[in-house]
Structures are given as structure tokens and as C-alpha cells.
Amino acid sequence: MKKLFVILFVSIFFGSSLVYAQILKEHKQYLLDGNVINYTTQYETLSGVFLVTKGVEKKEIIRGNYLNGKKKGNWYYFNYDGTLFLRYNFDSNKVYSLDAKSLTTFSVKINASDDLKTLASVPIPLWSFDSFYVLATEYATKAVESKHLSRLSNKDVAIIADVSDDGRAKYYVSYKLDNKEIKKEFIIIDRVLEIDWLPAIYKDQKFSSMITFKTKLNTNQSNNDGGHKRMNWN
């Protein structure tokens, strides 16, 4: 009888462990910028720690938590030098820390009256800004025709994020060849990679906006250090 009880207990224990392992899964996703996302799903829904790391040293550049598919609590977004770019709390929907210096790397145009433009906050990507810069460059490169890409080596192109007042963005790469302006739309979405934005806002009023930064599209992608140019505000 005792032996039967032990066998039954072991069967239940390992059976429960197997079921738990099936509903709680760890995943790894490699991004175009060379960074890695580590995340967990429960019943195929994001739940638990969400971590983005850089390089063999696995330096954290994003850290946060999901619960039932929704971001919860404090999320931390780091620059490539290890300094904090942004701390945002998804429960209170508030910014608690922001590296304003990073935001001088792009120009911004807010769709509002002149007086509100100076009062409104700038749009902010809910992602490591250094990683966003490189990801946008990589996805823009994929959108450019190969016959154009070879001619754009070491030439500046513009990457544009058209950010709506609900925090969604459309992306474009713009460049000039043979005195002709060319503009291509591209997306930055891949499995769990989707970058939301905090839109420009003043008090409770949100505004659509457009940000622009310069980069170079190189076929060898040697610009992975996040060394983007600093630009002036419009």
C-alpha cells in the first residue's frame, strides 16, 4: 500500500510539473540590431520578466514585467553606455526618469498651435533609444531597393517616425538620388518586438508629431554602436 502511495505521489508530482512546463515557457528572440529578447509566456500570453540584453556580456538595455499580456509596474530602458534613458511606470502611466539629452538626437515637429508646441512634451519611444536608432536603421536598410542601397553608401538618409496621438508610429526612410526625393515606408515589428510611443502631450491634450534623425545605411551595418548624430530642434 505504501509503495502504491509513493508511485501515485511521484506520478502526480511529475505530471503537474509537466503541465506547468507546458503552460509556462521561456523564449529567446534575436533582433536585427544584435540584441536578444528573453521573455516568458503563460498559456501563450506574455507573462513574467521581459529582458533585452546586448552583447556577449548580456548587458541589460530593457527590463520590465508582463502580466496577462500587459506591461506592469516600472520598466527600465537603458542607453548603450549603461546610463538610464527612461523609467516609466505602466500602472500610473507616468515618467519617473528621463535622459533628456538623448532626445536631442532627433528633430521634432508637433502638430499643434504655436503656443502649445512650446508647452507640449516631445514624443518618447518606449524602448532603449540607442537600440531604437539601430533597429530603425536596420529595418530602413531592408526597405531600400538594392540598386539604391549601393549608391547610398556613406550618404546621409533621413528616418522619420510619424507618431499618432495614441502612440502608434509609421516609419519612413527618405533619401535623394539623381535630384529626386525618394520615401519608403517600413515597419518595426517582429514577434514580440513592437515599439510603442508616449505621444506629445500638454496637460490632458495629446498631439500627433513627427520626429526625424539622420543615419547612414551601410551594407556591412557597421553602425551598430548607436553613434547617432545630435540634431537641433525645429
XYZ file of N, CA and C in Angstrom:
702
model
N 0.827 -1.206 0.000
C 0.000 0.000 0.000
C 0.867 1.263 0.000
N 1.912 1.212 0.855
C 2.825 2.358 0.937
C 3.530 2.582 -0.396
N 3.942 1.479 -1.025
C 4.620 1.581 -2.320
C 3.693 2.171 -3.367
N 2.438 1.792 -3.338
C 1.451 2.328 -4.279
C 1.246 3.813 -4.076
N 1.236 4.226 -2.791
C 1.075 5.655 -2.476
C 2.247 6.475 -3.021
N 3.468 5.952 -2.855
C 4.671 6.640 -3.347
C 4.625 6.777 -4.859
N 4.245 5.701 -5.527
C 4.159 5.735 -7.001
C 3.115 6.756 -7.449
N 1.981 6.786 -6.745
C 0.917 7.725 -7.081
C 1.368 9.157 -6.872
N 2.087 9.402 -5.759
C 2.582 10.757 -5.455
C 3.570 11.228 -6.518
N 4.508 10.338 -6.865
C 5.517 10.686 -7.876
C 4.853 10.973 -9.214
N 3.857 10.175 -9.568
C 3.150 10.368 -10.841
C 2.433 11.708 -10.874
N 1.775 12.056 -9.763
C 1.064 13.338 -9.687
C 2.048 14.497 -9.743
N 3.180 14.370 -9.004
C 4.180 15.454 -8.953
C 4.756 15.742 -10.333
N 5.219 14.679 -11.003
C 5.827 14.879 -12.315
C 4.788 15.253 -13.368
N 3.570 14.746 -13.192
C 2.503 15.134 -14.109
C 2.183 16.606 -13.992
N 2.133 17.114 -12.748
C 1.878 18.538 -12.516
C 3.018 19.387 -13.058
N 4.259 18.906 -12.861
C 5.428 19.643 -13.363
C 5.399 19.733 -14.875
N 4.979 18.644 -15.521
C 4.921 18.631 -16.986
C 3.867 19.608 -17.495
N 2.702 19.603 -16.842
C 1.646 20.539 -17.232
C 2.111 21.975 -17.033
N 2.775 22.257 -15.907
C 3.267 23.612 -15.617
C 4.293 24.048 -16.660
N 5.169 23.106 -17.036
C 6.191 23.425 -18.047
C 5.562 23.718 -19.395
N 4.432 23.070 -19.655
C 3.764 23.281 -20.933
C 3.054 24.630 -20.991
N 2.560 25.113 -19.841
C 1.837 26.385 -19.855
C 2.765 27.572 -19.616
N 3.929 27.338 -18.997
C 4.889 28.402 -18.735
C 6.146 28.128 -19.542
N 6.390 28.953 -20.554
C 7.502 28.704 -21.465
C 8.426 29.906 -21.524
N 9.728 29.623 -21.591
C 10.735 30.668 -21.757
C 11.117 30.750 -23.226
N 11.299 31.992 -23.710
C 11.582 32.207 -25.131
C 12.796 33.130 -25.282
N 13.426 33.014 -26.431
C 14.548 33.886 -26.777
C 14.361 34.341 -28.216
N 14.512 35.642 -28.449
C 14.364 36.191 -29.799
C 15.552 37.092 -30.114
N 16.185 36.841 -31.262
C 17.329 37.643 -31.696
C 16.840 38.766 -32.607
N 17.285 39.982 -32.310
C 16.850 41.153 -33.058
C 17.863 41.540 -34.128
N 17.426 42.361 -35.074
C 18.299 42.779 -36.170
C 19.479 43.623 -35.694
N 19.351 44.255 -34.530
C 20.462 45.063 -34.018
C 21.459 44.224 -33.224
N 21.251 42.894 -33.195
C 22.165 42.014 -32.478
C 21.782 41.784 -31.029
N 20.791 42.506 -30.530
C 20.349 42.320 -29.156
C 19.419 41.116 -29.058
N 19.175 40.674 -27.828
C 18.388 39.463 -27.590
C 17.264 39.767 -26.600
N 16.050 39.331 -26.955
C 14.917 39.430 -26.035
C 14.720 38.079 -25.357
N 14.665 38.089 -24.024
C 14.299 36.915 -23.243
C 12.964 37.202 -22.580
N 11.984 36.318 -22.801
C 10.659 36.571 -22.238
C 9.958 35.255 -21.930
N 8.893 35.343 -21.154
C 8.146 34.166 -20.720
C 6.688 34.301 -21.125
N 6.089 33.184 -21.536
C 4.653 33.174 -21.811
C 3.965 32.155 -20.904
N 2.752 32.455 -20.567
C 1.898 31.534 -19.827
C 0.611 31.372 -20.612
N 0.302 30.142 -20.989
C -0.823 29.898 -21.893
C -0.699 30.743 -23.159
N 0.551 30.831 -23.692
C 0.847 31.554 -24.936
C 0.658 33.063 -24.814
N 0.545 33.578 -23.592
C 0.385 35.018 -23.361
C 1.594 35.534 -22.589
N 2.110 36.695 -22.993
C 3.257 37.268 -22.293
C 2.950 37.428 -20.808
N 3.825 36.849 -19.980
C 3.668 36.941 -18.540
C 5.027 36.701 -17.901
N 5.418 37.592 -16.989
C 6.707 37.452 -16.330
C 7.721 38.465 -16.835
N 8.990 38.178 -16.568
C 10.078 39.119 -16.879
C 10.282 39.232 -18.392
N 10.473 40.464 -18.840
C 10.815 40.765 -20.241
C 12.161 41.475 -20.193
N 13.163 40.874 -20.818
C 14.526 41.380 -20.702
C 15.181 41.445 -22.080
N 15.767 42.595 -22.395
C 16.536 42.744 -23.633
C 17.984 42.991 -23.240
N 18.887 42.178 -23.804
C 20.302 42.296 -23.461
C 21.136 42.549 -24.709
N 22.323 43.102 -24.460
C 23.229 43.463 -25.561
C 24.582 42.778 -25.379
N 25.060 42.177 -26.465
C 26.414 41.640 -26.488
C 26.613 40.378 -25.674
N 27.849 39.850 -25.760
C 28.175 38.619 -25.044
C 28.150 38.826 -23.537
N 28.340 40.093 -23.115
C 28.294 40.385 -21.680
C 26.866 40.458 -21.165
N 25.896 40.368 -22.088
C 24.471 40.377 -21.746
C 24.092 41.594 -20.901
N 24.547 42.740 -21.345
C 24.219 43.993 -20.648
C 22.737 44.305 -20.821
N 22.060 44.567 -19.728
C 20.631 44.872 -19.794
C 20.401 46.236 -20.445
N 19.487 46.270 -21.444
C 19.103 47.561 -22.003
C 17.605 47.823 -21.830
N 16.829 46.766 -21.559
C 15.411 46.926 -21.226
C 15.060 45.865 -20.188
N 14.308 46.290 -19.164
C 13.861 45.339 -18.146
C 12.469 45.732 -17.666
N 11.559 44.774 -17.666
C 10.211 45.039 -17.188
C 9.452 43.746 -16.979
N 8.167 43.858 -16.681
C 7.343 42.682 -16.415
C 6.008 42.782 -17.142
N 5.545 41.609 -17.596
C 4.210 41.466 -18.167
C 3.326 40.679 -17.204
N 2.049 40.966 -17.234
C 1.063 40.168 -16.526
C -0.152 40.023 -17.428
N -0.424 38.784 -17.822
C -1.554 38.503 -18.707
C -1.542 39.360 -19.969
N -0.347 39.505 -20.551
C -0.214 40.208 -21.823
C -0.095 41.711 -21.728
N -0.086 42.257 -20.505
C 0.005 43.712 -20.332
C 1.247 44.077 -19.527
N 1.870 45.181 -19.915
C 3.034 45.665 -19.182
C 2.595 46.202 -17.823
N 3.366 45.823 -16.785
C 3.010 46.213 -15.434
C 4.198 46.837 -14.715
N 3.887 47.794 -13.832
C 4.907 48.363 -12.963
C 5.974 49.147 -13.687
N 7.147 49.232 -13.057
C 8.257 50.002 -13.612
C 8.960 49.246 -14.733
N 9.198 49.955 -15.817
C 10.038 49.455 -16.899
C 11.239 50.376 -17.029
N 12.405 49.757 -17.262
C 13.657 50.500 -17.338
C 14.254 50.339 -18.730
N 14.630 51.457 -19.333
C 15.213 51.482 -20.675
C 16.572 52.169 -20.577
N 17.638 51.455 -20.961
C 18.989 51.947 -20.758
C 19.660 52.324 -22.078
N 20.573 53.302 -21.983
C 21.444 53.633 -23.105
C 22.522 52.556 -23.211
N 23.218 52.522 -24.330
C 24.255 51.514 -24.519
C 25.438 51.709 -23.578
N 25.610 52.927 -23.038
C 26.709 53.142 -22.088
C 26.310 52.751 -20.662
N 25.112 52.208 -20.501
C 24.668 51.742 -19.195
C 23.858 52.752 -18.403
N 23.821 54.000 -18.852
C 23.033 55.012 -18.153
C 21.543 54.817 -18.463
N 20.712 55.308 -17.561
C 19.266 55.133 -17.719
C 18.702 56.165 -18.687
N 18.028 55.669 -19.719
C 17.342 56.566 -20.652
C 15.954 56.931 -20.128
N 15.204 55.916 -19.667
C 13.813 56.157 -19.278
C 13.369 55.145 -18.230
N 12.671 55.646 -17.203
C 11.923 54.763 -16.300
C 10.467 55.172 -16.380
N 9.637 54.228 -16.787
C 8.214 54.504 -16.977
C 7.399 53.485 -16.210
N 6.365 53.959 -15.498
C 5.511 53.069 -14.732
C 4.182 52.888 -15.464
N 3.884 51.648 -15.841
C 2.680 51.365 -16.617
C 1.424 51.284 -15.754
N 1.579 51.243 -14.442
C 0.405 51.263 -13.566
C -0.115 52.688 -13.386
N 0.822 53.616 -13.187
C 0.437 55.020 -13.007
C 0.496 55.811 -14.304
N 1.065 55.190 -15.383
C 1.241 55.874 -16.678
C 2.020 57.175 -16.518
N 3.134 57.074 -15.803
C 3.952 58.259 -15.552
C 5.421 57.989 -15.849
N 6.100 59.045 -16.319
C 7.552 59.019 -16.497
C 8.190 59.433 -15.175
N 9.080 58.586 -14.650
C 9.742 58.905 -13.393
C 11.203 59.292 -13.574
N 11.752 58.992 -14.740
C 13.121 59.400 -15.030
C 13.302 59.434 -16.538
N 14.003 60.451 -17.032
C 14.209 60.599 -18.475
C 15.530 61.295 -18.741
N 16.324 60.710 -19.622
C 17.569 61.322 -20.075
C 17.244 62.252 -21.241
N 16.965 63.513 -20.905
C 16.550 64.476 -21.928
C 17.631 64.697 -22.981
N 18.890 64.467 -22.627
C 19.989 64.669 -23.574
C 19.844 63.752 -24.791
N 19.343 62.530 -24.562
C 19.167 61.581 -25.681
C 18.168 62.101 -26.698
N 17.204 62.906 -26.234
C 16.156 63.386 -27.127
C 16.640 64.489 -28.062
N 17.859 64.982 -27.830
C 18.405 65.993 -28.740
C 19.014 65.351 -29.982
N 18.923 64.025 -30.091
C 19.470 63.342 -31.262
C 18.517 63.367 -32.441
N 17.306 63.910 -32.259
C 16.388 63.997 -33.391
C 15.663 65.335 -33.372
N 15.151 65.717 -34.529
C 14.319 66.910 -34.619
C 12.865 66.482 -34.475
N 12.041 67.384 -33.994
C 10.640 67.037 -33.766
C 9.728 68.146 -34.253
N 8.619 67.750 -34.852
C 7.581 68.686 -35.271
C 6.270 68.220 -34.659
N 5.702 69.040 -33.775
C 4.457 68.700 -33.093
C 3.295 69.388 -33.796
N 2.270 68.631 -34.100
C 1.115 69.174 -34.806
C 0.162 69.846 -33.812
N 0.513 71.080 -33.472
C -0.274 71.854 -32.516
C -0.082 73.327 -32.818
N -0.866 74.150 -32.177
C -0.710 75.600 -32.355
C 0.645 76.025 -31.811
N 1.134 77.178 -32.268
C 2.477 77.628 -31.909
C 2.682 77.717 -30.399
N 1.674 78.177 -29.679
C 1.844 78.318 -28.238
C 1.902 76.958 -27.543
N 1.146 75.976 -28.037
C 1.147 74.652 -27.420
C 2.389 73.842 -27.798
N 2.984 74.129 -28.957
C 4.195 73.427 -29.366
C 5.308 73.592 -28.338
N 5.408 74.781 -27.773
C 6.478 75.042 -26.810
C 6.170 74.474 -25.436
N 4.901 74.170 -25.181
C 4.491 73.657 -23.873
C 4.400 72.141 -23.834
N 4.150 71.538 -24.983
C 3.941 70.086 -25.030
C 5.254 69.329 -24.861
N 5.163 68.147 -24.256
C 6.319 67.259 -24.164
C 6.595 66.656 -25.533
N 7.817 66.210 -25.745
C 8.165 65.578 -27.017
C 7.750 64.105 -26.981
N 7.525 63.478 -28.135
C 7.220 62.044 -28.148
C 8.429 61.229 -27.702
N 8.172 60.130 -26.993
C 9.248 59.307 -26.435
C 9.006 57.844 -26.803
N 9.996 57.177 -27.392
C 9.824 55.748 -27.676
C 9.932 54.931 -26.394
N 9.037 53.972 -26.227
C 9.109 53.076 -25.073
C 10.045 51.921 -25.424
N 11.303 52.273 -25.536
C 12.376 51.342 -25.920
C 13.696 52.024 -25.594
N 14.744 51.265 -25.484
C 16.072 51.863 -25.376
C 16.297 52.732 -26.608
N 16.640 54.024 -26.414
C 16.741 54.893 -27.585
C 17.900 54.484 -28.480
N 19.024 54.060 -27.893
C 20.149 53.617 -28.721
C 19.760 52.402 -29.551
N 19.048 51.471 -28.935
C 18.595 50.288 -29.667
C 17.576 50.669 -30.736
N 16.675 51.595 -30.421
C 15.695 52.042 -31.413
C 16.388 52.630 -32.631
N 17.402 53.449 -32.403
C 18.129 54.068 -33.514
C 18.697 53.001 -34.452
N 19.345 51.985 -33.873
C 19.962 50.953 -34.705
C 18.901 50.076 -35.371
N 17.851 49.715 -34.630
C 16.775 48.919 -35.225
C 16.131 49.651 -36.403
N 15.856 50.941 -36.224
C 15.249 51.717 -37.303
C 16.168 51.749 -38.519
N 17.473 51.897 -38.285
C 18.426 51.897 -39.385
C 18.437 50.551 -40.108
N 18.400 49.466 -39.332
C 18.417 48.124 -39.925
C 17.156 47.859 -40.754
N 15.987 48.177 -40.185
C 14.739 47.930 -40.915
C 14.605 48.865 -42.120
N 15.113 50.087 -42.001
C 15.107 51.010 -43.138
C 15.977 50.465 -44.261
N 17.124 49.906 -43.903
C 18.029 49.330 -44.904
C 17.331 48.227 -45.687
N 16.557 47.386 -44.983
C 15.842 46.296 -45.655
C 14.768 46.815 -46.605
N 14.273 48.044 -46.345
C 13.198 48.599 -47.172
C 13.712 49.250 -48.455
N 14.998 49.563 -48.483
C 15.575 50.260 -49.643
C 15.947 49.260 -50.725
N 15.620 49.574 -51.959
C 15.960 48.710 -53.085
C 17.473 48.550 -53.177
N 17.921 47.351 -53.511
C 19.351 47.063 -53.553
C 20.096 47.967 -54.533
N 19.432 48.324 -55.632
C 20.085 49.190 -56.615
C 20.300 50.596 -56.065
N 19.490 50.984 -55.108
C 19.676 52.280 -54.452
C 20.656 52.172 -53.290
N 20.604 51.046 -52.581
C 21.416 50.885 -51.381
C 22.897 51.032 -51.684
N 23.349 50.458 -52.786
C 24.765 50.541 -53.134
C 25.199 51.975 -53.408
N 24.266 52.808 -53.845
C 24.585 54.204 -54.157
C 24.486 55.104 -52.921
N 23.925 54.563 -51.854
C 23.744 55.364 -50.641
C 24.835 55.131 -49.613
N 25.815 54.315 -49.953
C 26.893 54.029 -49.020
C 27.567 55.323 -48.577
N 27.639 55.511 -47.258
C 28.277 56.691 -46.638
C 27.545 58.000 -46.912
N 26.290 57.918 -47.356
C 25.480 59.121 -47.545
C 24.391 59.175 -46.479
N 24.104 60.362 -46.017
C 23.057 60.531 -45.018
C 21.679 60.268 -45.614
N 20.865 59.569 -44.862
C 19.444 59.450 -45.184
C 18.678 59.883 -43.946
N 17.404 60.184 -44.133
C 16.560 60.592 -43.008
C 15.611 59.466 -42.645
N 15.511 59.194 -41.365
C 14.497 58.258 -40.880
C 13.448 59.061 -40.133
N 12.194 58.807 -40.481
C 11.068 59.586 -39.955
C 10.127 58.662 -39.200
N 9.733 59.079 -38.009
C 8.679 58.378 -37.258
C 7.491 59.322 -37.166
N 6.405 58.924 -37.799
C 5.166 59.703 -37.773
C 4.316 59.136 -36.629
N 4.332 59.835 -35.493
C 3.727 59.312 -34.264
C 2.335 59.904 -34.077
N 1.337 59.035 -33.975
C -0.046 59.489 -33.795
C -0.283 59.879 -32.340
N -1.430 60.487 -32.074
C -1.714 60.927 -30.710
C -2.077 59.768 -29.773
N -2.173 58.537 -30.326
C -2.404 57.377 -29.463
C -1.147 56.525 -29.301
N 0.005 57.060 -29.750
C 1.275 56.393 -29.508
C 1.683 55.357 -30.534
N 0.976 55.271 -31.658
C 1.373 54.378 -32.741
C 2.223 55.157 -33.736
N 3.147 54.448 -34.384
C 4.053 55.145 -35.298
C 4.127 54.450 -36.645
N 4.242 55.256 -37.684
C 4.582 54.783 -39.018
C 5.981 55.286 -39.319
N 6.779 54.429 -39.965
C 8.183 54.761 -40.193
C 8.482 54.888 -41.685
N 9.374 55.824 -41.981
C 9.768 56.076 -43.373
C 11.268 56.325 -43.425
N 11.887 55.929 -44.537
C 13.254 56.318 -44.829
C 13.209 57.209 -46.059
N 13.885 58.341 -45.981
C 13.838 59.333 -47.055
C 15.262 59.659 -47.499
N 15.457 59.690 -48.805
C 16.783 59.998 -49.336
C 16.631 60.607 -50.729
N 17.748 61.104 -51.236
C 17.737 61.788 -52.521
C 18.753 61.145 -53.452
N 18.285 60.774 -54.653
C 19.159 60.239 -55.685
C 18.781 60.871 -57.018
N 19.779 61.277 -57.769
C 19.554 61.891 -59.082
C 18.569 63.061 -58.978
N 18.753 63.855 -57.932
C 17.908 65.032 -57.684
C 16.434 64.678 -57.487
N 16.178 63.443 -57.105
C 14.804 63.004 -56.877
C 14.650 62.544 -55.428
N 13.625 63.058 -54.736
C 13.338 62.662 -53.363
C 12.604 61.323 -53.362
N 13.112 60.383 -52.606
C 12.511 59.051 -52.514
C 12.155 58.771 -51.058
N 10.963 58.269 -50.842
C 10.494 57.998 -49.480
C 9.863 56.610 -49.435
N 10.380 55.755 -48.555
C 9.899 54.385 -48.437
C 9.371 54.143 -47.026
N 8.202 53.510 -46.931
C 7.667 53.155 -45.617
C 8.233 51.794 -45.193
N 8.470 51.634 -43.893
C 8.892 50.342 -43.366
C 8.266 50.131 -41.986
N 8.315 48.913 -41.503
C 7.739 48.606 -40.198
C 8.824 48.060 -39.270
N 8.612 48.250 -37.974
C 9.499 47.656 -36.964
C 8.626 46.763 -36.088
N 8.316 45.594 -36.596
C 7.506 44.621 -35.870
C 8.067 43.233 -36.152
N 8.287 42.458 -35.114
C 8.775 41.085 -35.275
C 8.461 40.306 -34.006
N 7.460 39.441 -34.069
C 7.019 38.656 -32.913
C 6.697 39.589 -31.745
N 7.500 39.541 -30.659
C 7.176 40.389 -29.501
C 7.805 41.777 -29.604
N 8.543 42.031 -30.685
C 9.109 43.364 -30.901
C 8.073 44.279 -31.534
N 7.613 45.248 -30.782
C 6.729 46.296 -31.296
C 6.920 47.512 -30.408
N 7.349 48.607 -31.002
C 7.718 49.788 -30.219
C 6.552 50.764 -30.140
N 6.054 50.953 -28.928
C 5.033 51.966 -28.687
C 5.709 53.278 -28.315
N 4.941 54.351 -28.396
C 5.459 55.689 -28.088
C 4.570 56.384 -27.065
N 5.179 57.244 -26.271
C 4.422 58.208 -25.500
C 4.250 59.419 -26.401
N 3.025 59.775 -26.772
C 2.844 60.888 -27.708
C 3.157 62.226 -27.060
N 3.333 63.242 -27.887
C 3.476 64.601 -27.372
C 2.202 64.956 -26.604
N 2.375 65.618 -25.454
C 1.212 65.889 -24.610
C 1.403 67.176 -23.819
N 0.322 67.888 -23.640
C 0.298 69.041 -22.724
C -0.965 68.932 -21.889
N -0.777 68.808 -20.585
C -1.882 68.530 -19.668
C -2.563 67.245 -20.138
N -3.833 67.286 -20.483
C -4.525 66.070 -20.925
C -4.687 66.010 -22.442
N -4.094 66.965 -23.147
C -4.258 67.015 -24.592
C -3.054 66.377 -25.284
N -3.322 65.378 -26.119
C -2.263 64.681 -26.833
C -2.215 65.142 -28.283
N -1.004 65.112 -28.865
C -0.815 65.618 -30.226
C -0.040 64.598 -31.066
N -0.381 64.534 -32.335
C 0.446 63.773 -33.264
C 1.717 64.574 -33.532
N 2.749 63.887 -33.980
C 4.027 64.567 -34.188
C 4.872 63.771 -35.171
N 5.979 64.360 -35.549
C 6.894 63.702 -36.470
C 8.320 63.944 -35.995
N 9.074 62.863 -35.838
C 10.481 63.013 -35.475
C 11.329 62.567 -36.660
N 12.510 63.161 -36.772
C 13.416 62.860 -37.874
C 14.840 62.803 -37.344
N 15.587 61.793 -37.780
C 17.016 61.778 -37.474
C 17.781 61.274 -38.685
N 19.045 61.620 -38.727
C 19.912 61.233 -39.838
C 20.709 59.983 -39.489
N 20.925 59.154 -40.486
C 21.742 57.958 -40.306
C 22.367 57.590 -41.641
N 23.174 56.560 -41.637
C 23.769 56.047 -42.867
C 23.397 54.579 -43.010
N 23.013 54.189 -44.215
C 22.666 52.800 -44.497
C 23.875 52.125 -45.130
N 24.555 51.305 -44.362
C 25.733 50.605 -44.871
C 25.451 49.116 -44.990
N 25.865 48.517 -46.096
C 25.585 47.102 -46.294
C 26.287 46.232 -45.257
N 27.409 46.708 -44.713
C 28.084 45.909 -43.682
C 27.547 46.219 -42.287
N 26.598 47.176 -42.191
C 25.938 47.508 -40.927
C 26.933 47.776 -39.818
N 27.924 48.606 -40.118
C 28.951 48.907 -39.126
C 28.526 49.979 -38.141
N 27.243 50.395 -38.237
C 26.775 51.469 -37.359
C 26.035 50.930 -36.145
N 26.384 49.742 -35.641
C 25.671 49.135 -34.519
C 26.059 49.693 -33.161
N 26.888 50.720 -33.120
C 27.297 51.244 -31.826
C 26.356 52.313 -31.313
N 25.284 52.604 -32.070
C 24.333 53.609 -31.613
C 24.910 55.012 -31.670
N 25.992 55.210 -32.473
C 26.646 56.507 -32.515
C 25.940 57.461 -33.436
N 24.748 57.887 -33.056
C 23.964 58.730 -33.937
C 24.330 60.189 -33.775
N 23.929 60.962 -34.766
C 24.248 62.381 -34.774
C 23.304 63.160 -33.871
N 23.828 64.198 -33.272
C 22.966 65.061 -32.481
C 22.438 66.179 -33.386
N 21.140 66.466 -33.252
C 20.493 67.417 -34.133
C 19.828 68.494 -33.322
N 19.438 69.558 -33.992
C 18.759 70.665 -33.337
C 17.256 70.500 -33.444
N 16.540 71.134 -32.512
C 15.073 71.117 -32.562
C 14.581 72.004 -33.685
N 13.455 71.652 -34.290
C 12.766 72.515 -35.251
C 11.880 73.490 -34.501
